[in-house]
């Protein structure tokens, strides 16, 4: 613990203007006090000094849990859905913007969850499929003026095709090797996007992408259908909300199908699965492509929402971010991944003032999580139940 | 005599530069229990893994029902009726027992899977009690039952069993071997790899003795049991 602080002090002081130790001292001091007090509280708690508080609180939490568990799942889903639908009317532009961002990452997280959480393949280049989807829509929209809704499945398909090609070559590998291959693939995709000037306009990116359009009954002119560009933020919000719901349902169905179980079996013991007659190669390829399709869809939406794409948005850091969400939330668990995405996208927005320390806190939280709750915030429920009874 | 259902002809296999099998020939007739015994590292597990094409044969041929299966992918063998219960059980620990069993029937699409599951439950009643429990929470013996049950779900014609008695108490071993006999009587051919040579040979029809990748002896199981060399080397007498 002490060496952390010894290191922290000079690190905080490194600024573009050179070392600036004095001003960061106050910040360092605050962090130190915070950590020390947490440590003291933790110690006291472990010897039982707070029993008089924690006991009633624990009982109350237990009671609340019982109350919530008696409410059927449908009520919960409905309440959350109602809140999600009402959201743009309740909050301003900025909050909507954050929510849209969050939901893009939820889509990505759920897609990657199929690959990492279910099929157990460590994919460090997932963002490549996001990029493929985004550029597919961008190019089709700018050059061929194709509508968003047509391009959405095409983008998913292109990402899936990319995954098939890379997967076909690398699915025979296991574990760490696969991780390196996917990492390399993502870099290749980014480099191509960056350097193929004639097609992608290189680092300058592509502008002039159309927003999603929709036919809307126009009552003023009688009952004609009028074409409407969904440029307003709240309308865009509903598009991604629909995408998220679609993704959740699709992933849920996969999760509870025989295919989902086969993925899990492969994750647990690939050789045993093979001897049992599960076609491991094709199942893994299928998992990889399915995950990529969700990534491609999220990418197409991203392009439509920003109306601009550039290779910068598809760096390794983004892959790592999505992977962190899946790990933080709990591998293989849909609510977990959603929570992970909310935690990693929404919380930094709330604590915008401390932007400087974001990565620091991020690293710290991940380390603590792995130490104290390696299964994630909300691990898959089915297993929990299975272990209890 | 009729055709063997499974036959290995001078099979060589290994791991990289390590030669684990140096020309193994084994014949298995339909309806038999054939036991393969040998010391640690003799190549017994490698033999089974080579039959299943997890380990590739570098020379020699493997025939199943008269056809060569050297090039058949591991995961399409169970649908042909050839299924292995690998050494160390290797169930799927985080799937429930029902799901584990269902995975054994993954390639099947018919509507008799539920019936077969009932049959497995009738054979191993303890599994029915725990059907919604995660496989990893079972005891060693129960996991072995699950592994055998999972293989039965593929309706095997030939069942390869790799050390089913590994780490089990004598009483459970007897129970498992009784069930293996019963499976055999219902018409499944069985290849049984065992350290526990006495029990294995006393229930088998024929036996093979492996030593550092070679078959050093093959005979009827009873004769092997009475053979003084075998008694000294493998039966501890
Ligand atoms: N994955 C592997 N990589 C390299 N060598 C291996 C591997 N598996 C087995 N071997 C070697 O192959 C030889 C045969 O091993 P095998 O597992 O077939 O023995 P076994 O007869 O099943 O022994 P046991 O009774 O201990 O299970 C051994 O010398 C072993 O060291
Ligand atoms: Mg062995």
XYZ file of C-alpha atoms and ligand atoms in Angstrom:
658
model
C 0.000 0.000 0.000
C 2.740 2.398 0.926
C 4.680 2.002 -2.281
C 1.557 2.977 -4.173
C 1.615 6.366 -2.542
C 5.319 6.762 -2.999
C 4.793 6.148 -6.700
C 1.643 8.161 -6.929
C 3.127 11.388 -5.808
C 5.621 11.972 -8.606
C 3.240 10.477 -11.144
C 0.571 13.010 -10.357
C 3.165 15.705 -10.655
C 4.097 14.911 -14.237
C 2.477 17.577 -16.339
C 3.232 18.953 -19.771
C 4.880 21.963 -18.190
C 7.269 19.736 -16.336
C 7.285 18.442 -12.822
C 5.011 20.312 -10.540
C 5.123 18.639 -7.232
C 3.792 21.213 -4.835
C 0.279 21.628 -6.218
C -0.347 17.907 -6.536
C 0.633 17.389 -2.965
C -2.801 18.440 -1.746
C -4.504 15.980 -4.091
C -2.157 13.212 -3.073
C -2.897 14.000 0.528
C -6.612 13.659 -0.023
C -6.278 10.321 -1.782
C -4.007 9.083 0.974
C -6.462 10.099 3.684
C -9.326 8.529 1.760
C -7.521 5.225 1.335
C -6.319 5.189 4.912
C -9.801 5.775 6.276
C -11.239 3.056 4.033
C -8.566 0.723 5.331
C -9.356 1.595 8.941
C -13.083 1.128 8.388
C -12.459 -2.185 6.678
C -10.320 -3.386 9.555
C -12.838 -2.247 12.150
C -15.586 -3.956 10.236
C -13.692 -7.210 10.079
C -13.292 -7.237 13.863
C -16.981 -6.511 14.200
C -16.913 -2.936 15.463
C -19.826 -1.937 13.237
C -22.092 -4.818 14.036
C -24.602 -2.428 15.550
C -24.950 -0.713 12.162
C -24.339 -3.490 9.683
C -26.713 -5.961 11.267
C -29.917 -3.932 10.950
C -28.792 -2.654 7.564
C -28.102 -6.190 6.451
C -31.494 -7.296 7.663
C -33.138 -4.395 5.885
C -31.295 -5.251 2.682
C -32.317 -8.871 3.078
C -35.931 -7.806 3.545
C -35.771 -5.558 0.526
C -34.323 -8.401 -1.519
C -37.139 -10.672 -0.476
C -39.672 -8.010 -1.415
C -38.078 -7.507 -4.807
C -37.756 -11.185 -5.523
C -41.459 -11.708 -4.905
C -42.230 -9.133 -7.587
C -42.317 -10.982 -10.869
C -39.589 -10.343 -13.388
C -42.099 -8.924 -15.858
C -42.929 -6.044 -13.516
C -39.270 -5.161 -13.271
C -38.716 -5.356 -16.985
C -41.769 -3.197 -17.544
C -40.661 -0.599 -14.997
C -37.206 -0.350 -16.525
C -38.648 -0.189 -20.005
C -41.089 2.544 -18.985
C -38.245 4.536 -17.491
C -36.143 4.042 -20.601
C -38.983 5.207 -22.846
C -39.732 8.251 -20.709
C -36.066 9.130 -20.328
C -35.714 11.704 -23.142
C -38.703 13.605 -21.811
C -37.286 13.747 -18.322
C -33.714 14.757 -19.015
C -31.855 17.261 -21.134
C -29.620 16.938 -24.176
C -26.486 16.135 -22.291
C -28.044 13.300 -20.325
C -29.549 11.897 -23.513
C -26.177 12.015 -25.163
C -24.627 10.066 -22.324
C -27.472 7.560 -22.409
C -27.011 6.975 -26.150
C -23.311 6.444 -25.621
C -24.083 4.008 -22.833
C -26.460 2.037 -24.975
C -23.967 1.734 -27.836
C -21.579 0.201 -25.368
C -24.287 -2.061 -23.991
C -24.769 -3.454 -27.506
C -21.022 -3.912 -27.883
C -20.702 -5.456 -24.444
C -23.512 -7.912 -25.084
C -21.977 -8.911 -28.396
C -18.557 -9.431 -26.894
C -20.200 -11.296 -24.046
C -21.241 -13.986 -26.501
C -17.638 -14.415 -27.593
C -15.845 -14.068 -24.263
C -18.456 -14.888 -21.654
C -20.205 -17.783 -23.350
C -17.792 -19.320 -25.800
C -14.762 -18.455 -23.691
C -12.621 -17.034 -26.486
C -10.526 -14.078 -25.414
C -11.060 -11.491 -28.128
C -8.879 -8.401 -27.831
C -9.843 -7.015 -31.216
C -13.594 -6.827 -30.933
C -13.647 -3.148 -31.834
C -12.567 -4.071 -35.378
C -16.089 -5.344 -36.053
C -17.545 -2.140 -34.643
C -15.287 -0.290 -37.072
C -16.253 -2.535 -39.990
C -19.932 -1.931 -39.277
C -19.460 1.819 -38.968
C -17.473 2.137 -42.199
C -19.863 -0.126 -44.083
C -22.764 2.133 -43.304
C -20.700 5.273 -43.853
C -19.574 4.215 -47.333
C -22.946 2.863 -48.399
C -24.671 5.982 -47.173
C -22.286 8.463 -48.780
C -21.731 6.715 -52.112
C -24.965 4.839 -52.700
C -27.385 6.808 -50.542
C -28.716 3.633 -49.040
C -31.019 4.020 -46.052
C -29.934 3.200 -42.523
C -32.433 0.411 -42.071
C -31.181 -1.424 -45.142
C -27.582 -0.907 -44.153
C -28.055 -2.125 -40.611
C -28.257 -5.815 -41.562
C -25.643 -5.281 -44.266
C -23.237 -3.836 -41.697
C -23.916 -6.731 -39.382
C -23.329 -9.089 -42.283
C -20.042 -7.462 -43.302
C -18.782 -7.612 -39.720
C -19.917 -11.222 -39.495
C -18.174 -12.039 -42.764
C -14.977 -10.427 -41.494
C -15.273 -12.531 -38.369
C -15.787 -15.675 -40.443
C -12.630 -15.031 -42.430
C -10.418 -14.251 -39.466
C -12.155 -16.908 -37.383
C -11.719 -19.607 -39.988
C -7.975 -19.117 -39.849
C -7.634 -18.773 -36.103
C -10.376 -20.827 -34.441
C -8.094 -23.833 -34.134
C -5.991 -21.860 -31.724
C -6.784 -21.667 -28.085
C -6.515 -19.123 -25.318
C -3.633 -16.725 -25.455
C -2.796 -17.339 -29.099
C -6.282 -16.410 -30.164
C -6.085 -13.228 -28.119
C -2.914 -12.180 -29.956
C -4.396 -13.000 -33.369
C -7.516 -10.955 -32.697
C -5.378 -8.112 -31.405
C -3.374 -8.186 -34.619
C -6.509 -8.326 -36.733
C -7.927 -5.226 -35.053
C -4.702 -3.351 -35.731
C -4.791 -4.418 -39.382
C -8.347 -3.171 -39.758
C -7.433 0.140 -38.179
C -4.355 0.518 -40.363
C -6.339 -0.212 -43.505
C -8.959 2.342 -42.528
C -6.184 4.809 -41.825
C -4.210 4.332 -45.019
C -6.625 3.433 -47.791
C -7.064 7.073 -48.717
C -9.157 6.571 -51.843
C -11.795 4.539 -50.047
C -11.849 5.698 -46.460
C -10.342 9.156 -46.728
C -7.728 8.054 -44.219
C -7.366 9.743 -40.872
C -9.654 12.579 -41.954
C -12.602 10.236 -41.781
C -15.847 10.279 -43.717
C -18.370 13.048 -43.311
C -21.864 13.579 -44.623
C -23.324 10.308 -43.396
C -27.096 10.374 -43.300
C -29.021 9.973 -40.094
C -31.586 7.161 -39.923
C -34.758 8.026 -41.777
C -38.290 6.870 -41.240
C -41.688 7.104 -42.864
C -44.078 8.857 -40.616
C -47.790 9.315 -41.208
C -48.389 12.971 -41.852
C -51.838 13.946 -40.684
C -51.657 17.516 -41.915
C -51.665 16.414 -45.571
C -54.293 13.813 -45.042
C -52.984 10.295 -44.533
C -49.799 10.428 -46.601
C -46.510 9.006 -45.488
C -43.763 11.500 -45.171
C -40.073 10.726 -45.022
C -38.424 12.047 -41.924
C -34.728 12.206 -41.009
C -34.278 11.226 -37.385
C -31.873 13.984 -36.520
C -33.331 14.996 -33.210
C -31.442 13.508 -30.314
C -34.500 12.057 -28.626
C -35.501 10.243 -31.838
C -31.979 8.847 -32.234
C -32.307 7.735 -28.651
C -35.314 5.599 -29.496
C -33.476 3.976 -32.381
C -30.651 2.789 -30.153
C -33.137 1.809 -27.462
C -34.819 -0.464 -29.989
C -31.433 -1.867 -30.991
C -30.534 -2.546 -27.376
C -33.819 -4.323 -26.752
C -33.340 -6.374 -29.905
C -29.810 -7.291 -28.809
C -30.909 -8.216 -25.304
C -33.666 -10.475 -26.587
C -31.400 -12.092 -29.170
C -28.585 -12.713 -26.711
C -31.022 -13.980 -24.101
C -32.488 -16.461 -26.551
C -29.031 -17.618 -27.585
C -27.994 -17.882 -23.970
C -30.789 -20.251 -23.133
C -30.692 -22.285 -26.296
C -28.832 -25.489 -26.912
C -26.264 -23.548 -28.894
C -25.571 -21.334 -25.899
C -25.042 -24.381 -23.727
C -22.738 -25.911 -26.289
C -20.676 -22.705 -26.180
C -20.465 -22.996 -22.453
C -19.462 -26.630 -22.701
C -16.660 -25.677 -25.085
C -15.554 -22.975 -22.671
C -15.425 -25.484 -19.832
C -13.558 -28.282 -21.597
C -12.957 -28.154 -25.294
C -11.542 -31.656 -25.718
C -14.368 -33.232 -23.752
C -16.888 -31.293 -25.827
C -15.273 -32.562 -29.000
C -15.311 -36.175 -27.812
C -18.999 -35.741 -26.940
C -19.808 -34.855 -30.516
C -20.126 -31.090 -30.262
C -18.664 -29.655 -33.476
C -16.332 -27.327 -31.630
C -14.832 -25.647 -34.664
C -18.138 -24.582 -36.171
C -19.664 -23.679 -32.847
C -16.748 -21.408 -32.037
C -16.865 -19.858 -35.468
C -20.591 -19.324 -35.046
C -20.069 -17.669 -31.665
C -17.372 -15.415 -33.030
C -19.515 -14.353 -35.993
C -22.607 -13.795 -33.880
C -20.676 -11.535 -31.547
C -19.243 -9.667 -34.520
C -22.707 -9.110 -36.012
C -23.856 -7.299 -32.884
C -20.668 -5.248 -33.006
C -21.312 -4.368 -36.650
C -24.825 -3.263 -35.868
C -23.642 -1.040 -33.046
C -21.040 0.355 -35.450
C -23.631 1.224 -38.082
C -25.649 3.044 -35.477
C -22.562 4.879 -34.271
C -21.851 6.117 -37.792
C -25.457 7.223 -38.233
C -25.486 9.001 -34.934
C -22.178 10.875 -35.252
C -22.611 11.321 -39.022
C -18.854 11.107 -39.125
C -16.428 8.221 -38.744
C -12.666 8.161 -38.464
C -10.206 5.403 -37.568
C -9.449 7.117 -34.267
C -12.653 5.782 -32.750
C -11.571 2.178 -33.179
C -8.352 1.885 -31.198
C -7.251 -0.917 -28.922
C -8.281 1.152 -25.920
C -11.902 0.776 -26.996
C -11.554 -3.002 -27.218
C -10.084 -3.032 -23.755
C -12.921 -0.835 -22.527
C -15.618 -3.167 -23.840
C -13.776 -6.167 -22.449
C -13.553 -4.443 -19.067
C -17.308 -3.954 -19.079
C -17.888 -7.634 -19.657
C -15.408 -8.657 -16.974
C -16.545 -6.016 -14.486
C -20.215 -6.828 -14.917
C -19.823 -10.583 -14.869
C -18.980 -12.801 -17.815
C -21.937 -14.485 -19.394
C -24.533 -12.413 -17.564
C -26.760 -9.981 -19.475
C -27.716 -7.707 -16.541
C -24.092 -7.807 -15.484
C -22.849 -6.526 -18.817
C -25.482 -3.790 -18.841
C -24.426 -2.734 -15.366
C -20.787 -2.868 -16.406
C -21.457 -0.587 -19.369
C -23.390 1.847 -17.200
C -20.604 1.848 -14.633
C -17.824 2.454 -17.116
C -19.584 5.033 -19.303
C -22.031 6.843 -17.049
C -19.954 7.109 -13.886
C -16.983 8.841 -15.539
C -19.466 11.375 -16.945
C -20.844 12.056 -13.498
C -17.366 12.514 -12.091
C -16.228 14.649 -14.963
C -14.482 17.112 -12.658
C -11.948 14.486 -11.686
C -11.130 13.616 -15.250
C -7.421 13.630 -14.508
C -7.674 10.667 -12.202
C -10.111 8.682 -14.271
C -7.694 6.108 -15.576
C -6.122 5.829 -12.155
C -9.431 5.101 -10.481
C -10.360 2.811 -13.364
C -7.234 0.745 -12.862
C -7.704 0.690 -9.116
C -11.311 -0.423 -9.341
C -10.461 -3.207 -11.784
C -7.688 -4.459 -9.523
C -9.922 -4.423 -6.467
C -12.699 -6.160 -8.373
C -10.420 -8.963 -9.456
C -9.236 -9.382 -5.886
C -12.553 -9.347 -4.110
C -15.178 -10.279 -6.667
C -13.565 -12.042 -9.599
C -16.883 -13.301 -10.905
C -18.069 -9.736 -11.616
C -20.765 -7.497 -10.185
C -23.712 -9.601 -11.297
C -22.542 -13.098 -12.178
C -24.892 -15.285 -14.246
C -27.923 -16.205 -12.197
C -28.565 -19.678 -13.480
C -25.336 -20.973 -12.013
C -25.957 -19.262 -8.692
C -29.282 -20.957 -8.372
C -27.780 -24.249 -9.404
C -25.184 -23.990 -6.701
C -27.643 -23.067 -3.982
C -30.084 -25.918 -4.093
C -15.161 -65.444 -37.646
C -17.061 -62.251 -38.309
C -15.589 -58.823 -38.950
C -14.356 -56.865 -35.932
C -16.392 -53.739 -35.178
C -13.250 -51.784 -34.330
C -9.753 -52.586 -35.423
C -6.388 -50.864 -35.037
C -3.733 -51.989 -37.507
C -0.167 -51.165 -36.572
C -1.048 -47.692 -35.319
C 1.711 -45.238 -34.467
C 1.029 -41.955 -32.704
C 2.757 -39.461 -30.473
C 3.061 -35.939 -29.204
C 5.612 -34.030 -31.210
C 8.880 -35.904 -30.875
C 7.534 -38.215 -28.171
C 6.442 -41.562 -29.606
C 3.637 -42.829 -27.409
C 2.317 -45.643 -29.628
C 4.789 -47.740 -31.592
C 2.615 -49.975 -33.699
C -0.499 -51.093 -31.870
C -2.884 -53.680 -33.283
C -6.137 -54.301 -31.490
C -9.309 -56.072 -32.604
C -12.658 -55.630 -30.930
C -15.635 -57.815 -31.802
C -19.205 -56.673 -31.523
C -20.695 -57.207 -28.078
C -17.362 -57.738 -26.348
C -15.779 -56.120 -23.352
C -12.106 -55.676 -24.174
C -9.828 -54.533 -21.418
C -6.559 -52.710 -21.978
C -4.160 -52.747 -19.056
C -0.653 -51.447 -18.556
C 1.575 -49.384 -16.318
C 1.430 -45.597 -16.067
C 2.557 -44.006 -19.296
C 2.178 -47.204 -21.303
C 0.009 -45.377 -23.840
C -3.476 -46.536 -22.888
C -5.097 -43.104 -22.875
C -3.205 -42.216 -26.031
C -4.699 -45.276 -27.717
C -8.231 -44.131 -26.938
C -7.451 -40.546 -27.936
C -6.021 -41.799 -31.225
C -9.152 -43.829 -31.924
C -11.137 -40.621 -31.404
C -8.725 -38.692 -33.625
C -7.878 -36.158 -30.905
C -4.321 -37.435 -31.245
C -3.527 -38.021 -34.918
C -2.219 -41.415 -35.978
C 1.125 -40.922 -37.752
C 1.005 -44.382 -39.331
C -1.362 -47.335 -39.476
C -5.111 -47.462 -39.937
C -8.136 -47.537 -37.676
C -11.226 -49.313 -38.974
C -14.687 -48.935 -37.532
C -17.512 -51.061 -38.965
C -15.286 -51.849 -41.905
C -14.509 -48.215 -42.799
C -11.293 -46.333 -42.193
C -11.815 -43.539 -39.631
C -8.326 -42.047 -39.546
C -9.538 -38.862 -41.204
C -12.971 -38.602 -39.592
C -13.226 -35.518 -37.341
C -13.447 -36.235 -33.623
C -16.785 -34.525 -33.255
C -18.534 -36.637 -35.882
C -17.572 -39.962 -34.317
C -20.276 -39.949 -31.603
C -22.963 -39.702 -34.267
C -21.422 -42.816 -35.843
C -21.755 -44.617 -32.510
C -18.245 -44.278 -31.146
C -18.042 -42.368 -27.888
C -15.368 -41.942 -25.246
C -15.525 -41.227 -21.520
C -12.148 -39.545 -21.134
C -9.747 -40.060 -18.273
C -10.498 -37.865 -15.267
C -14.216 -37.638 -16.138
C -14.063 -34.135 -17.634
C -17.697 -33.227 -17.177
C -18.733 -29.600 -17.721
C -18.559 -28.313 -14.146
C -20.684 -25.203 -14.520
C -23.478 -26.759 -16.519
C -26.219 -28.516 -14.606
C -26.511 -32.292 -14.713
C -29.410 -32.147 -17.140
C -27.460 -29.840 -19.398
C -24.405 -32.064 -19.209
C -26.502 -35.014 -20.313
C -28.113 -32.977 -23.058
C -24.672 -32.070 -24.393
C -24.001 -35.782 -24.839
C -26.913 -35.841 -27.264
C -25.950 -32.592 -28.964
C -25.770 -34.012 -32.469
C -29.148 -35.682 -32.089
C -32.283 -33.997 -33.232
C -34.905 -36.618 -32.514
C -37.554 -36.430 -29.839
C -36.342 -39.394 -27.825
C -33.701 -37.445 -25.957
C -35.967 -37.041 -22.937
C -36.610 -40.798 -22.871
C -32.898 -41.525 -22.980
C -32.334 -39.088 -20.156
C -34.944 -40.952 -18.143
C -33.072 -44.176 -18.845
C -29.827 -42.660 -17.566
C -31.634 -41.410 -14.469
C -33.035 -44.891 -13.893
C -29.517 -46.262 -14.104
C -28.074 -43.606 -11.777
C -30.883 -42.455 -9.465
C -28.578 -40.067 -7.634
C -28.322 -37.979 -10.805
C -32.072 -37.526 -10.928
C -32.039 -36.134 -7.412
C -29.403 -33.601 -8.386
C -30.560 -32.873 -11.884
C -30.527 -29.090 -11.508
C -27.284 -28.945 -9.625
C -24.046 -27.805 -11.255
C -21.931 -30.751 -12.372
C -18.861 -29.472 -10.543
C -20.597 -29.830 -7.180
C -20.941 -33.608 -7.501
C -18.616 -36.018 -5.719
C -15.997 -37.904 -7.700
C -18.105 -41.035 -8.024
C -21.184 -39.083 -9.028
C -19.150 -37.228 -11.621
C -18.019 -40.552 -13.062
C -21.637 -41.652 -13.272
C -22.477 -38.383 -14.980
C -19.623 -38.844 -17.447
C -20.817 -42.349 -18.316
C -24.410 -41.178 -18.512
C -23.409 -38.314 -20.783
C -21.695 -40.736 -23.140
C -24.726 -43.043 -23.117
C -26.846 -40.137 -24.313
C -25.177 -40.487 -27.699
C -26.444 -44.090 -27.952
C -22.991 -45.523 -28.565
C -22.347 -48.791 -30.343
C -18.815 -48.800 -28.982
C -18.061 -47.133 -25.671
C -14.472 -46.268 -24.750
C -13.962 -45.985 -21.000
C -10.706 -44.565 -19.662
C -10.076 -45.501 -16.037
C -13.620 -45.267 -14.711
C -12.422 -46.406 -11.278
C -9.922 -43.559 -10.915
C -9.955 -42.268 -7.343
C -13.126 -44.051 -6.281
C -13.860 -46.065 -3.140
C -14.067 -49.870 -3.642
C -17.813 -49.939 -3.100
C -18.435 -47.303 -5.765
C -16.017 -49.065 -8.102
C -18.085 -52.219 -7.831
C -21.267 -50.265 -8.498
C -19.760 -48.623 -11.580
C -18.444 -51.904 -12.952
C -21.823 -53.558 -12.420
C -23.373 -50.830 -14.491
C -20.727 -51.241 -17.185
C -21.584 -54.947 -17.369
C -25.219 -54.066 -17.637
C -24.569 -51.590 -20.457
C -22.637 -54.316 -22.246
C -25.477 -56.810 -21.849
C -27.802 -54.300 -23.464
C -25.672 -54.565 -26.588
C -22.910 -51.972 -26.342
C -19.365 -53.017 -27.146
C -16.951 -51.753 -24.510
C -13.251 -50.979 -24.453
C -12.158 -50.617 -20.863
C -8.834 -49.042 -19.949
C -7.936 -49.731 -16.351
C -5.194 -49.586 -13.741
C -7.327 -51.816 -11.598
C -6.375 -54.866 -13.672
C -7.994 -57.513 -11.505
C -11.490 -56.091 -11.635
C -11.136 -55.131 -15.270
C -9.955 -58.573 -16.404
C -12.523 -60.422 -14.331
C -15.369 -58.718 -16.169
C -13.799 -58.520 -19.645
C -13.917 -61.122 -22.399
C -10.465 -60.410 -23.724
C -7.537 -58.302 -22.648
C -4.522 -56.507 -24.104
C -1.403 -55.620 -22.154
C 0.430 -52.478 -23.206
C 4.013 -51.641 -22.377
C 5.715 -48.428 -23.545
C 3.627 -48.111 -26.637
C 3.598 -51.770 -27.686
C 1.112 -54.582 -27.233
C 3.108 -57.208 -25.328
C 0.318 -59.707 -24.766
C -3.223 -60.404 -25.870
C -5.415 -63.226 -24.726
C -8.711 -64.171 -23.204
C -9.221 -62.298 -19.985
C -9.372 -65.470 -17.879
C -6.077 -66.719 -19.222
C -4.456 -63.359 -18.535
C -5.735 -63.503 -14.981
C -4.092 -66.917 -14.530
C -0.834 -65.912 -16.216
C 1.950 -65.769 -13.596
C 3.792 -62.918 -15.369
C 0.688 -60.797 -15.408
C -0.046 -61.664 -11.819
C 3.397 -60.496 -10.802
C 3.426 -57.312 -12.847
C -0.148 -56.050 -12.673
C -2.113 -57.922 -10.067
C 0.358 -57.464 -7.231
C 0.553 -61.100 -6.272
N -0.228 -34.187 -24.029
C 0.930 -34.871 -24.041
N 2.058 -34.293 -24.479
C 3.224 -34.970 -24.499
N 3.362 -36.234 -24.086
C 2.267 -36.872 -23.633
C 0.993 -36.227 -23.579
N 0.095 -37.091 -23.093
C 0.776 -38.235 -22.844
N 2.076 -38.100 -23.172
C 3.105 -39.146 -23.072
O 2.685 -40.260 -23.793
C 2.972 -41.467 -23.082
C 1.702 -42.288 -22.909
O 0.783 -41.585 -22.109
P -0.694 -42.063 -21.786
O -1.431 -40.940 -21.184
O -1.267 -42.688 -22.989
O -0.404 -43.184 -20.686
P -1.456 -44.095 -19.907
O -1.142 -45.490 -20.272
O -2.833 -43.618 -20.114
O -0.990 -43.839 -18.413
P -1.900 -43.679 -17.076
O -2.195 -45.054 -16.626
O -0.982 -42.984 -16.140
O -3.101 -42.915 -17.435
C 3.590 -41.035 -21.763
O 4.982 -41.223 -21.855
C 3.266 -39.578 -21.639
O 4.331 -38.903 -21.013
Mg -4.277 -42.790 -18.947
